[in-house]
mmCIF file of C-alpha atoms in Angstrom:
data_model
loop_
_atom_site.group_PDB
_atom_site.id
_atom_site.type_symbol
_atom_site.label_atom_id
_atom_site.label_comp_id
_atom_site.label_asym_id
_atom_site.label_seq_id
_atom_site.Cartn_x
_atom_site.Cartn_y
_atom_site.Cartn_z
ATOM 1 C CA UNK A 45 22.098 40.338 -33.729
ATOM 2 C CA UNK A 46 24.425 37.333 -33.873
ATOM 3 C CA UNK A 47 22.934 34.392 -35.774
ATOM 4 C CA UNK A 48 23.067 31.118 -33.797
ATOM 5 C CA UNK A 49 24.197 27.980 -35.615
ATOM 6 C CA UNK A 50 21.336 25.552 -34.940
ATOM 7 C CA UNK A 51 22.842 22.615 -36.786
ATOM 8 C CA UNK A 52 24.816 21.108 -33.863
ATOM 9 C CA UNK A 53 21.740 21.558 -31.637
ATOM 10 C CA UNK A 54 19.487 19.633 -34.029
ATOM 11 C CA UNK A 55 22.210 17.043 -34.597
ATOM 12 C CA UNK A 56 22.693 16.230 -30.893
ATOM 13 C CA UNK A 57 18.976 16.416 -30.186
ATOM 14 C CA UNK A 58 18.238 13.910 -32.948
ATOM 15 C CA UNK A 59 21.021 11.551 -31.867
ATOM 16 C CA UNK A 60 20.050 11.612 -28.184
ATOM 17 C CA UNK A 61 16.346 11.030 -28.856
ATOM 18 C CA UNK A 62 17.218 8.226 -31.289
ATOM 19 C CA UNK A 63 19.420 6.537 -28.677
ATOM 20 C CA UNK A 64 16.658 6.808 -26.062
ATOM 21 C CA UNK A 65 14.173 5.369 -28.579
ATOM 22 C CA UNK A 66 16.543 2.489 -29.277
ATOM 23 C CA UNK A 67 16.968 1.653 -25.588
ATOM 24 C CA UNK A 68 13.205 1.795 -25.034
ATOM 25 C CA UNK A 69 12.600 -0.412 -28.073
ATOM 26 C CA UNK A 70 14.931 -3.071 -26.663
ATOM 27 C CA UNK A 71 13.189 -2.975 -23.285
ATOM 28 C CA UNK A 72 9.698 -3.093 -24.813
ATOM 29 C CA UNK A 73 10.686 -5.675 -27.406
ATOM 30 C CA UNK A 74 12.127 -8.065 -24.838
ATOM 31 C CA UNK A 75 8.915 -7.975 -22.846
ATOM 32 C CA UNK A 76 6.416 -7.973 -25.727
ATOM 33 C CA UNK A 77 8.086 -10.548 -27.979
ATOM 34 C CA UNK A 78 9.928 -12.800 -25.577
ATOM 35 C CA UNK A 79 8.760 -12.679 -21.985
ATOM 36 C CA UNK A 80 5.010 -12.107 -22.271
ATOM 37 C CA UNK A 81 4.356 -14.898 -24.812
ATOM 38 C CA UNK A 82 6.406 -17.228 -22.610
ATOM 39 C CA UNK A 83 4.372 -16.352 -19.527
ATOM 40 C CA UNK A 84 1.063 -16.637 -21.405
ATOM 41 C CA UNK A 85 2.051 -20.109 -22.603
ATOM 42 C CA UNK A 86 2.880 -21.182 -19.045
ATOM 43 C CA UNK A 87 -0.398 -19.798 -17.699
ATOM 44 C CA UNK A 88 -2.484 -21.488 -20.378
ATOM 45 C CA UNK A 89 -0.986 -24.920 -19.683
ATOM 46 C CA UNK A 90 -3.381 -27.614 -18.497
ATOM 47 C CA UNK A 91 -0.728 -30.057 -17.260
ATOM 48 C CA UNK A 92 2.018 -29.649 -14.652
ATOM 49 C CA UNK A 93 0.128 -26.632 -13.366
ATOM 50 C CA UNK A 94 2.194 -26.309 -10.194
ATOM 51 C CA UNK A 95 5.522 -26.320 -12.043
ATOM 52 C CA UNK A 96 4.389 -24.055 -14.875
ATOM 53 C CA UNK A 97 2.669 -21.537 -12.626
ATOM 54 C CA UNK A 98 5.761 -21.338 -10.438
ATOM 55 C CA UNK A 99 7.931 -20.661 -13.486
ATOM 56 C CA UNK A 100 5.465 -17.999 -14.616
ATOM 57 C CA UNK A 101 5.414 -16.409 -11.165
ATOM 58 C CA UNK A 102 9.196 -16.304 -11.031
ATOM 59 C CA UNK A 103 9.226 -14.428 -14.338
ATOM 60 C CA UNK A 104 6.443 -12.092 -13.173
ATOM 61 C CA UNK A 105 8.163 -11.464 -9.833
ATOM 62 C CA UNK A 106 10.846 -9.572 -11.714
ATOM 63 C CA UNK A 107 8.778 -6.539 -12.718
ATOM 64 C CA UNK A 108 8.929 -4.614 -15.960
ATOM 65 C CA UNK A 109 11.177 -1.620 -15.472
ATOM 66 C CA UNK A 110 8.338 0.893 -15.974
ATOM 67 C CA UNK A 111 5.808 -1.126 -13.993
ATOM 68 C CA UNK A 112 7.741 -1.900 -10.852
ATOM 69 C CA UNK A 113 6.024 -3.164 -7.727
ATOM 70 C CA UNK A 114 5.966 0.174 -5.971
ATOM 71 C CA UNK A 115 3.882 3.372 -5.914
ATOM 72 C CA UNK A 116 0.589 1.504 -6.058
ATOM 73 C CA UNK A 117 -2.621 3.395 -6.717
ATOM 74 C CA UNK A 118 -6.009 2.337 -5.308
ATOM 75 C CA UNK A 119 -6.738 -0.006 -8.219
ATOM 76 C CA UNK A 120 -3.430 -1.833 -8.051
ATOM 77 C CA UNK A 121 -3.306 -2.263 -4.247
ATOM 78 C CA UNK A 122 -4.408 -5.941 -4.479
ATOM 79 C CA UNK A 123 -1.113 -6.678 -6.233
ATOM 80 C CA UNK A 124 0.705 -6.272 -2.900
ATOM 81 C CA UNK A 125 -1.483 -8.999 -1.400
ATOM 82 C CA UNK A 126 -0.885 -11.292 -4.360
ATOM 83 C CA UNK A 127 2.893 -10.883 -4.115
ATOM 84 C CA UNK A 128 2.882 -11.381 -0.365
ATOM 85 C CA UNK A 129 0.743 -14.510 -0.538
ATOM 86 C CA UNK A 130 2.516 -16.113 -3.472
ATOM 87 C CA UNK A 131 5.998 -15.408 -2.060
ATOM 88 C CA UNK A 132 4.935 -17.261 1.070
ATOM 89 C CA UNK A 133 3.304 -19.999 -0.995
ATOM 90 C CA UNK A 134 6.574 -20.805 -2.741
ATOM 91 C CA UNK A 135 8.663 -20.352 0.416
ATOM 92 C CA UNK A 136 6.448 -22.804 2.268
ATOM 93 C CA UNK A 137 6.512 -25.179 -0.710
ATOM 94 C CA UNK A 138 2.762 -25.103 -1.267
ATOM 95 C CA UNK A 139 1.381 -26.122 -4.631
ATOM 96 C CA UNK A 140 -0.071 -23.748 -7.170
ATOM 97 C CA UNK A 141 -3.574 -24.649 -8.349
ATOM 98 C CA UNK A 142 -5.747 -23.728 -11.310
ATOM 99 C CA UNK A 143 -7.541 -21.037 -9.295
ATOM 100 C CA UNK A 144 -4.257 -19.146 -8.882
ATOM 101 C CA UNK A 145 -4.371 -18.374 -12.603
ATOM 102 C CA UNK A 146 -6.596 -15.328 -12.059
ATOM 103 C CA UNK A 147 -4.072 -13.735 -9.700
ATOM 104 C CA UNK A 148 -1.140 -14.461 -12.005
ATOM 105 C CA UNK A 149 -3.088 -12.862 -14.844
ATOM 106 C CA UNK A 150 -3.315 -9.677 -12.758
ATOM 107 C CA UNK A 151 0.468 -9.592 -12.444
ATOM 108 C CA UNK A 152 0.804 -10.263 -16.168
ATOM 109 C CA UNK A 153 -1.592 -7.403 -16.870
ATOM 110 C CA UNK A 154 0.685 -5.045 -14.910
ATOM 111 C CA UNK A 155 3.678 -6.188 -16.947
ATOM 112 C CA UNK A 156 1.742 -5.710 -20.191
ATOM 113 C CA UNK A 157 0.750 -2.191 -19.151
ATOM 114 C CA UNK A 158 4.392 -1.434 -18.431
ATOM 115 C CA UNK A 159 5.637 -2.750 -21.763
ATOM 116 C CA UNK A 160 2.940 -0.870 -23.658
ATOM 117 C CA UNK A 161 3.950 2.328 -21.844
ATOM 118 C CA UNK A 162 7.549 1.647 -22.861
ATOM 119 C CA UNK A 163 6.513 1.057 -26.465
ATOM 120 C CA UNK A 164 4.461 4.267 -26.583
ATOM 121 C CA UNK A 165 7.347 6.217 -25.070
ATOM 122 C CA UNK A 166 9.638 4.739 -27.719
ATOM 123 C CA UNK A 167 7.266 5.936 -30.472
ATOM 124 C CA UNK A 168 7.266 9.396 -28.902
ATOM 125 C CA UNK A 169 11.065 9.609 -28.947
ATOM 126 C CA UNK A 170 11.192 8.259 -32.507
ATOM 127 C CA UNK A 171 8.872 11.065 -33.584
ATOM 128 C CA UNK A 172 11.026 13.597 -31.740
ATOM 129 C CA UNK A 173 14.112 12.214 -33.449
ATOM 130 C CA UNK A 174 12.462 12.380 -36.878
ATOM 131 C CA UNK A 175 11.463 15.976 -36.152
ATOM 132 C CA UNK A 176 15.046 16.742 -35.133
ATOM 133 C CA UNK A 177 16.471 15.189 -38.292
ATOM 134 C CA UNK A 178 13.918 17.038 -40.370
ATOM 135 C CA UNK A 179 14.955 20.354 -38.851
ATOM 136 C CA UNK A 180 18.638 19.434 -39.221
ATOM 137 C CA UNK A 181 18.412 18.713 -42.935
ATOM 138 C CA UNK A 182 16.159 21.715 -43.532
ATOM 139 C CA UNK A 183 18.585 24.070 -41.800
ATOM 140 C CA UNK A 184 21.543 22.525 -43.626
ATOM 141 C CA UNK A 185 19.837 22.916 -47.002
ATOM 142 C CA UNK A 186 18.958 26.516 -46.115
ATOM 143 C CA UNK A 187 22.590 27.309 -45.206
ATOM 144 C CA UNK A 188 23.895 25.678 -48.390
ATOM 145 C CA UNK A 189 21.387 27.754 -50.339
ATOM 146 C CA UNK A 190 22.667 30.949 -48.678
ATOM 147 C CA UNK A 191 26.318 30.183 -49.480
ATOM 148 C CA UNK A 192 25.749 29.151 -53.118
ATOM 149 C CA UNK B 128 37.435 11.111 -11.012
ATOM 150 C CA UNK B 129 34.798 13.531 -9.712
ATOM 151 C CA UNK B 130 32.320 12.323 -12.341
ATOM 152 C CA UNK B 131 32.924 8.735 -11.244
ATOM 153 C CA UNK B 132 32.284 9.682 -7.623
ATOM 154 C CA UNK B 133 29.014 11.378 -8.543
ATOM 155 C CA UNK B 134 27.972 8.362 -10.636
ATOM 156 C CA UNK B 135 28.764 5.933 -7.816
ATOM 157 C CA UNK B 136 26.851 8.127 -5.364
ATOM 158 C CA UNK B 137 23.785 8.076 -7.614
ATOM 159 C CA UNK B 138 24.084 4.320 -8.248
ATOM 160 C CA UNK B 139 24.090 3.693 -4.495
ATOM 161 C CA UNK B 140 20.397 4.650 -4.397
ATOM 162 C CA UNK B 141 19.427 1.956 -6.886
ATOM 163 C CA UNK B 142 19.958 -0.893 -4.438
ATOM 164 C CA UNK B 143 18.579 0.998 -1.420
ATOM 165 C CA UNK B 144 16.744 -1.165 1.108
ATOM 166 C CA UNK B 145 14.307 0.451 3.509
ATOM 167 C CA UNK B 146 14.305 -1.273 6.907
ATOM 168 C CA UNK B 147 11.089 -1.066 8.941
ATOM 169 C CA UNK B 148 11.130 2.281 10.712
ATOM 170 C CA UNK B 149 7.781 2.388 12.451
ATOM 171 C CA UNK B 150 5.298 0.262 14.293
ATOM 172 C CA UNK B 151 1.729 -0.184 13.068
ATOM 173 C CA UNK B 152 -1.330 0.163 15.315
ATOM 174 C CA UNK B 153 0.444 -0.184 18.644
ATOM 175 C CA UNK B 154 -1.694 -0.972 21.671
ATOM 176 C CA UNK B 155 -0.760 -1.791 25.246
ATOM 177 C CA UNK B 156 -2.586 -3.547 28.035
ATOM 178 C CA UNK B 157 -1.375 -3.256 31.616
ATOM 179 C CA UNK B 158 -2.262 -5.827 34.282
ATOM 180 C CA UNK B 159 -1.445 -5.555 37.950
ATOM 181 C CA UNK B 160 -0.837 -8.171 40.571
ATOM 182 C CA UNK B 161 0.038 -7.942 44.257
ATOM 183 C CA UNK B 162 3.109 -10.011 45.192
ATOM 184 C CA UNK B 163 4.848 -9.775 48.544
ATOM 185 C CA UNK B 164 2.871 -6.630 49.322
ATOM 186 C CA UNK B 165 4.191 -5.000 46.192
ATOM 187 C CA UNK B 166 2.346 -4.158 43.008
ATOM 188 C CA UNK B 167 3.728 -5.962 40.011
ATOM 189 C CA UNK B 168 2.845 -4.775 36.541
ATOM 190 C CA UNK B 169 2.652 -6.821 33.383
ATOM 191 C CA UNK B 170 2.814 -4.669 30.278
ATOM 192 C CA UNK B 171 1.599 -6.349 27.115
ATOM 193 C CA UNK B 172 2.398 -4.710 23.773
ATOM 194 C CA UNK B 173 0.473 -5.614 20.619
ATOM 195 C CA UNK B 174 1.879 -4.151 17.431
ATOM 196 C CA UNK B 175 3.278 -5.050 14.030
ATOM 197 C CA UNK B 176 6.105 -4.098 11.688
ATOM 198 C CA UNK B 177 5.890 -3.941 7.935
ATOM 199 C CA UNK B 178 8.401 -4.587 5.166
ATOM 200 C CA UNK B 179 7.852 -1.825 2.609
ATOM 201 C CA UNK B 180 10.397 -3.217 0.133
ATOM 202 C CA UNK B 181 9.079 -4.992 -2.939
ATOM 203 C CA UNK B 182 12.090 -7.196 -3.636
ATOM 204 C CA UNK B 183 13.949 -7.836 -0.376
ATOM 205 C CA UNK B 184 13.005 -10.002 2.582
ATOM 206 C CA UNK B 185 14.391 -9.518 6.089
ATOM 207 C CA UNK B 186 15.563 -12.416 8.224
ATOM 208 C CA UNK B 187 16.575 -12.515 11.906
ATOM 209 C CA UNK B 188 15.335 -8.972 12.406
ATOM 210 C CA UNK B 189 16.272 -7.564 15.816
ATOM 211 C CA UNK B 190 14.776 -4.371 17.083
ATOM 212 C CA UNK B 191 13.875 -2.396 20.167
ATOM 213 C CA UNK B 192 10.722 -0.554 21.130
ATOM 214 C CA UNK B 193 11.150 2.726 22.981
ATOM 215 C CA UNK B 194 8.456 4.763 24.663
ATOM 216 C CA UNK B 195 8.670 8.529 24.274
ATOM 217 C CA UNK B 196 7.066 11.548 25.878
ATOM 218 C CA UNK B 197 6.466 13.083 22.466
ATOM 219 C CA UNK B 198 9.912 14.653 22.176
ATOM 220 C CA UNK B 199 12.455 12.439 23.931
ATOM 221 C CA UNK B 200 12.728 8.832 24.939
ATOM 222 C CA UNK B 201 11.577 8.004 28.440
ATOM 223 C CA UNK B 202 14.184 7.017 30.995
ATOM 224 C CA UNK B 203 15.711 3.574 30.720
ATOM 225 C CA UNK B 204 13.825 0.901 32.608
ATOM 226 C CA UNK B 205 12.647 -2.691 32.331
ATOM 227 C CA UNK B 206 10.021 -1.591 29.814
ATOM 228 C CA UNK B 207 12.202 0.907 27.954
ATOM 229 C CA UNK B 208 13.499 -0.338 25.643
ATOM 230 C CA UNK B 209 11.802 -3.668 24.955
ATOM 231 C CA UNK B 210 13.871 -5.865 22.647
ATOM 232 C CA UNK B 211 12.312 -8.283 20.190
ATOM 233 C CA UNK B 212 13.217 -10.464 17.238
ATOM 234 C CA UNK B 213 11.306 -11.506 14.168
ATOM 235 C CA UNK B 214 12.498 -14.528 12.164
ATOM 236 C CA UNK B 215 11.353 -13.257 8.770
ATOM 237 C CA UNK B 216 9.488 -10.393 7.115
ATOM 238 C CA UNK B 217 8.658 -10.903 3.470
ATOM 239 C CA UNK B 218 7.962 -8.056 1.005
ATOM 240 C CA UNK B 219 4.736 -6.178 1.846
ATOM 241 C CA UNK B 220 4.223 -8.399 4.889
ATOM 242 C CA UNK B 221 3.149 -6.978 8.258
ATOM 243 C CA UNK B 222 4.371 -9.260 11.030
ATOM 244 C CA UNK B 223 2.460 -9.141 14.328
ATOM 245 C CA UNK B 224 4.511 -8.605 17.478
ATOM 246 C CA UNK B 225 3.170 -9.544 20.898
ATOM 247 C CA UNK B 226 5.443 -8.803 23.830
ATOM 248 C CA UNK B 227 4.957 -9.120 27.545
ATOM 249 C CA UNK B 228 7.199 -7.529 30.148
ATOM 250 C CA UNK B 229 6.956 -7.708 33.929
ATOM 251 C CA UNK B 230 8.041 -4.591 35.745
ATOM 252 C CA UNK B 231 7.696 -2.617 38.929
ATOM 253 C CA UNK B 232 5.927 0.665 39.605
ATOM 254 C CA UNK B 233 9.079 2.708 39.051
ATOM 255 C CA UNK B 234 9.432 1.289 35.542
ATOM 256 C CA UNK B 235 5.803 1.805 34.522
ATOM 257 C CA UNK B 236 5.038 5.181 36.149
ATOM 258 C CA UNK B 237 6.784 7.366 33.495
ATOM 259 C CA UNK B 238 4.723 5.649 30.813
ATOM 260 C CA UNK B 239 1.510 6.072 32.792
ATOM 261 C CA UNK B 240 2.324 9.783 33.236
ATOM 262 C CA UNK B 241 2.775 10.224 29.483
ATOM 263 C CA UNK B 242 -0.520 8.479 28.829
ATOM 264 C CA UNK B 243 -2.147 10.558 31.609
ATOM 265 C CA UNK B 244 -3.256 7.484 33.517
ATOM 266 C CA UNK B 245 -3.245 7.461 37.286
ATOM 267 C CA UNK B 246 -1.302 4.559 38.772
ATOM 268 C CA UNK B 247 -3.826 4.294 41.633
ATOM 269 C CA UNK B 248 -6.650 3.744 39.142
ATOM 270 C CA UNK B 249 -4.673 1.032 37.368
ATOM 271 C CA UNK B 250 -4.046 -0.807 40.641
ATOM 272 C CA UNK B 251 -7.653 -0.366 41.797
ATOM 273 C CA UNK B 252 -9.040 -1.777 38.531
ATOM 274 C CA UNK B 253 -6.477 -4.561 38.275
ATOM 275 C CA UNK B 254 -5.206 -3.133 35.011
ATOM 276 C CA UNK B 255 -6.255 -1.156 31.971
ATOM 277 C CA UNK B 256 -8.265 -1.710 28.846
ATOM 278 C CA UNK B 257 -6.406 -1.890 25.564
ATOM 279 C CA UNK B 258 -4.813 1.530 25.050
ATOM 280 C CA UNK B 259 -3.922 2.752 21.586
ATOM 281 C CA UNK B 260 -0.465 4.379 21.538
ATOM 282 C CA UNK B 261 -0.007 7.283 19.169
ATOM 283 C CA UNK B 262 3.043 7.275 16.920
ATOM 284 C CA UNK B 263 4.658 10.188 18.757
ATOM 285 C CA UNK B 264 4.832 8.141 21.979
ATOM 286 C CA UNK B 265 6.528 5.110 20.506
ATOM 287 C CA UNK B 266 9.694 4.500 18.515
ATOM 288 C CA UNK B 267 11.117 1.530 16.687
ATOM 289 C CA UNK B 268 14.872 1.124 16.540
ATOM 290 C CA UNK B 269 16.352 -1.436 14.157
ATOM 291 C CA UNK B 270 19.396 -3.163 15.596
ATOM 292 C CA UNK B 271 20.251 -5.704 12.937
ATOM 293 C CA UNK B 272 18.840 -7.864 10.175
ATOM 294 C CA UNK B 273 19.856 -9.973 7.253
ATOM 295 C CA UNK B 274 18.284 -9.254 3.903
ATOM 296 C CA UNK B 275 18.011 -11.373 0.807
ATOM 297 C CA UNK B 276 16.607 -10.717 -2.619
ATOM 298 C CA UNK B 277 13.174 -12.310 -2.965
ATOM 299 C CA UNK B 278 14.126 -13.508 -6.450
ATOM 300 C CA UNK B 279 17.028 -15.529 -5.051
ATOM 301 C CA UNK B 280 14.878 -16.889 -2.232
ATOM 302 C CA UNK B 281 12.138 -18.063 -4.611
ATOM 303 C CA UNK B 282 14.600 -19.565 -7.111
ATOM 304 C CA UNK B 283 16.304 -21.392 -4.271
ATOM 305 C CA UNK B 284 13.027 -22.834 -2.979
ATOM 306 C CA UNK B 285 11.883 -23.961 -6.419
ATOM 307 C CA UNK B 286 15.234 -25.585 -7.187
ATOM 308 C CA UNK B 287 15.272 -27.158 -3.724
ATOM 309 C CA UNK B 288 12.058 -28.977 -4.516
ATOM 310 C CA UNK B 289 13.411 -30.094 -7.883
#
């Protein structure tokens, strides 16, 4: 039976999973380290509530790529109402008030869930890549042992 | 070149916008009136259309409502189709539509036949109660609309105020 050379397979598998992990890390990192702290700061402000809440809503209106505003389950259905009402609120130039904080927190929670999913997916692909590299170096060492 | 074509084809789905394609909870009420010894009908339609997109709003939406017999559209008449316009439909918004059309017996009879309502009974009672129209008997046709990204709309409004 012809022996298959696994080395290129492990090589490409490790590279591809590493690239996917890198892309996911950038997406998760941007949300976790830059956007979410920014939004939290705006939502915790006690002054200029209208202006800060509007800025926060504008950031939240652009959803996290893995937590887009579609395919809602029963628990997340209220999010549609929040988006509809707040879009109209800004369009009609109404002011945001302190009580709107609770609804903005719900949108933030969705973003956080999305970024955590992205982070966990990144960890998964990192582990796959490490496994691939492990198999690559093991197979290479085995082949070198056979030839020497 | 073929790979580029396939890539462009796939990318075209990313920006896909879904225009409203059905009416929600459509009801009609028919009223009759005798004018010049002729029966005049007033058909009132109560319905709504919904924007299912999460990031695009529709403006100056123009559409038409057609009545069907379940398979095909009913013959053209004063009540078929019924045109309407909606100034704006924001994401996830359901906009109510209330239309009223005056027509003669010839225009209304095909609809009454589909709904299995006798015209004589309608005239005798001065009209009908609110009748719920099943989806298979009604059709929405989109004629035109303008769409804008909700992000751009909101940014514009916030900057406008500033």
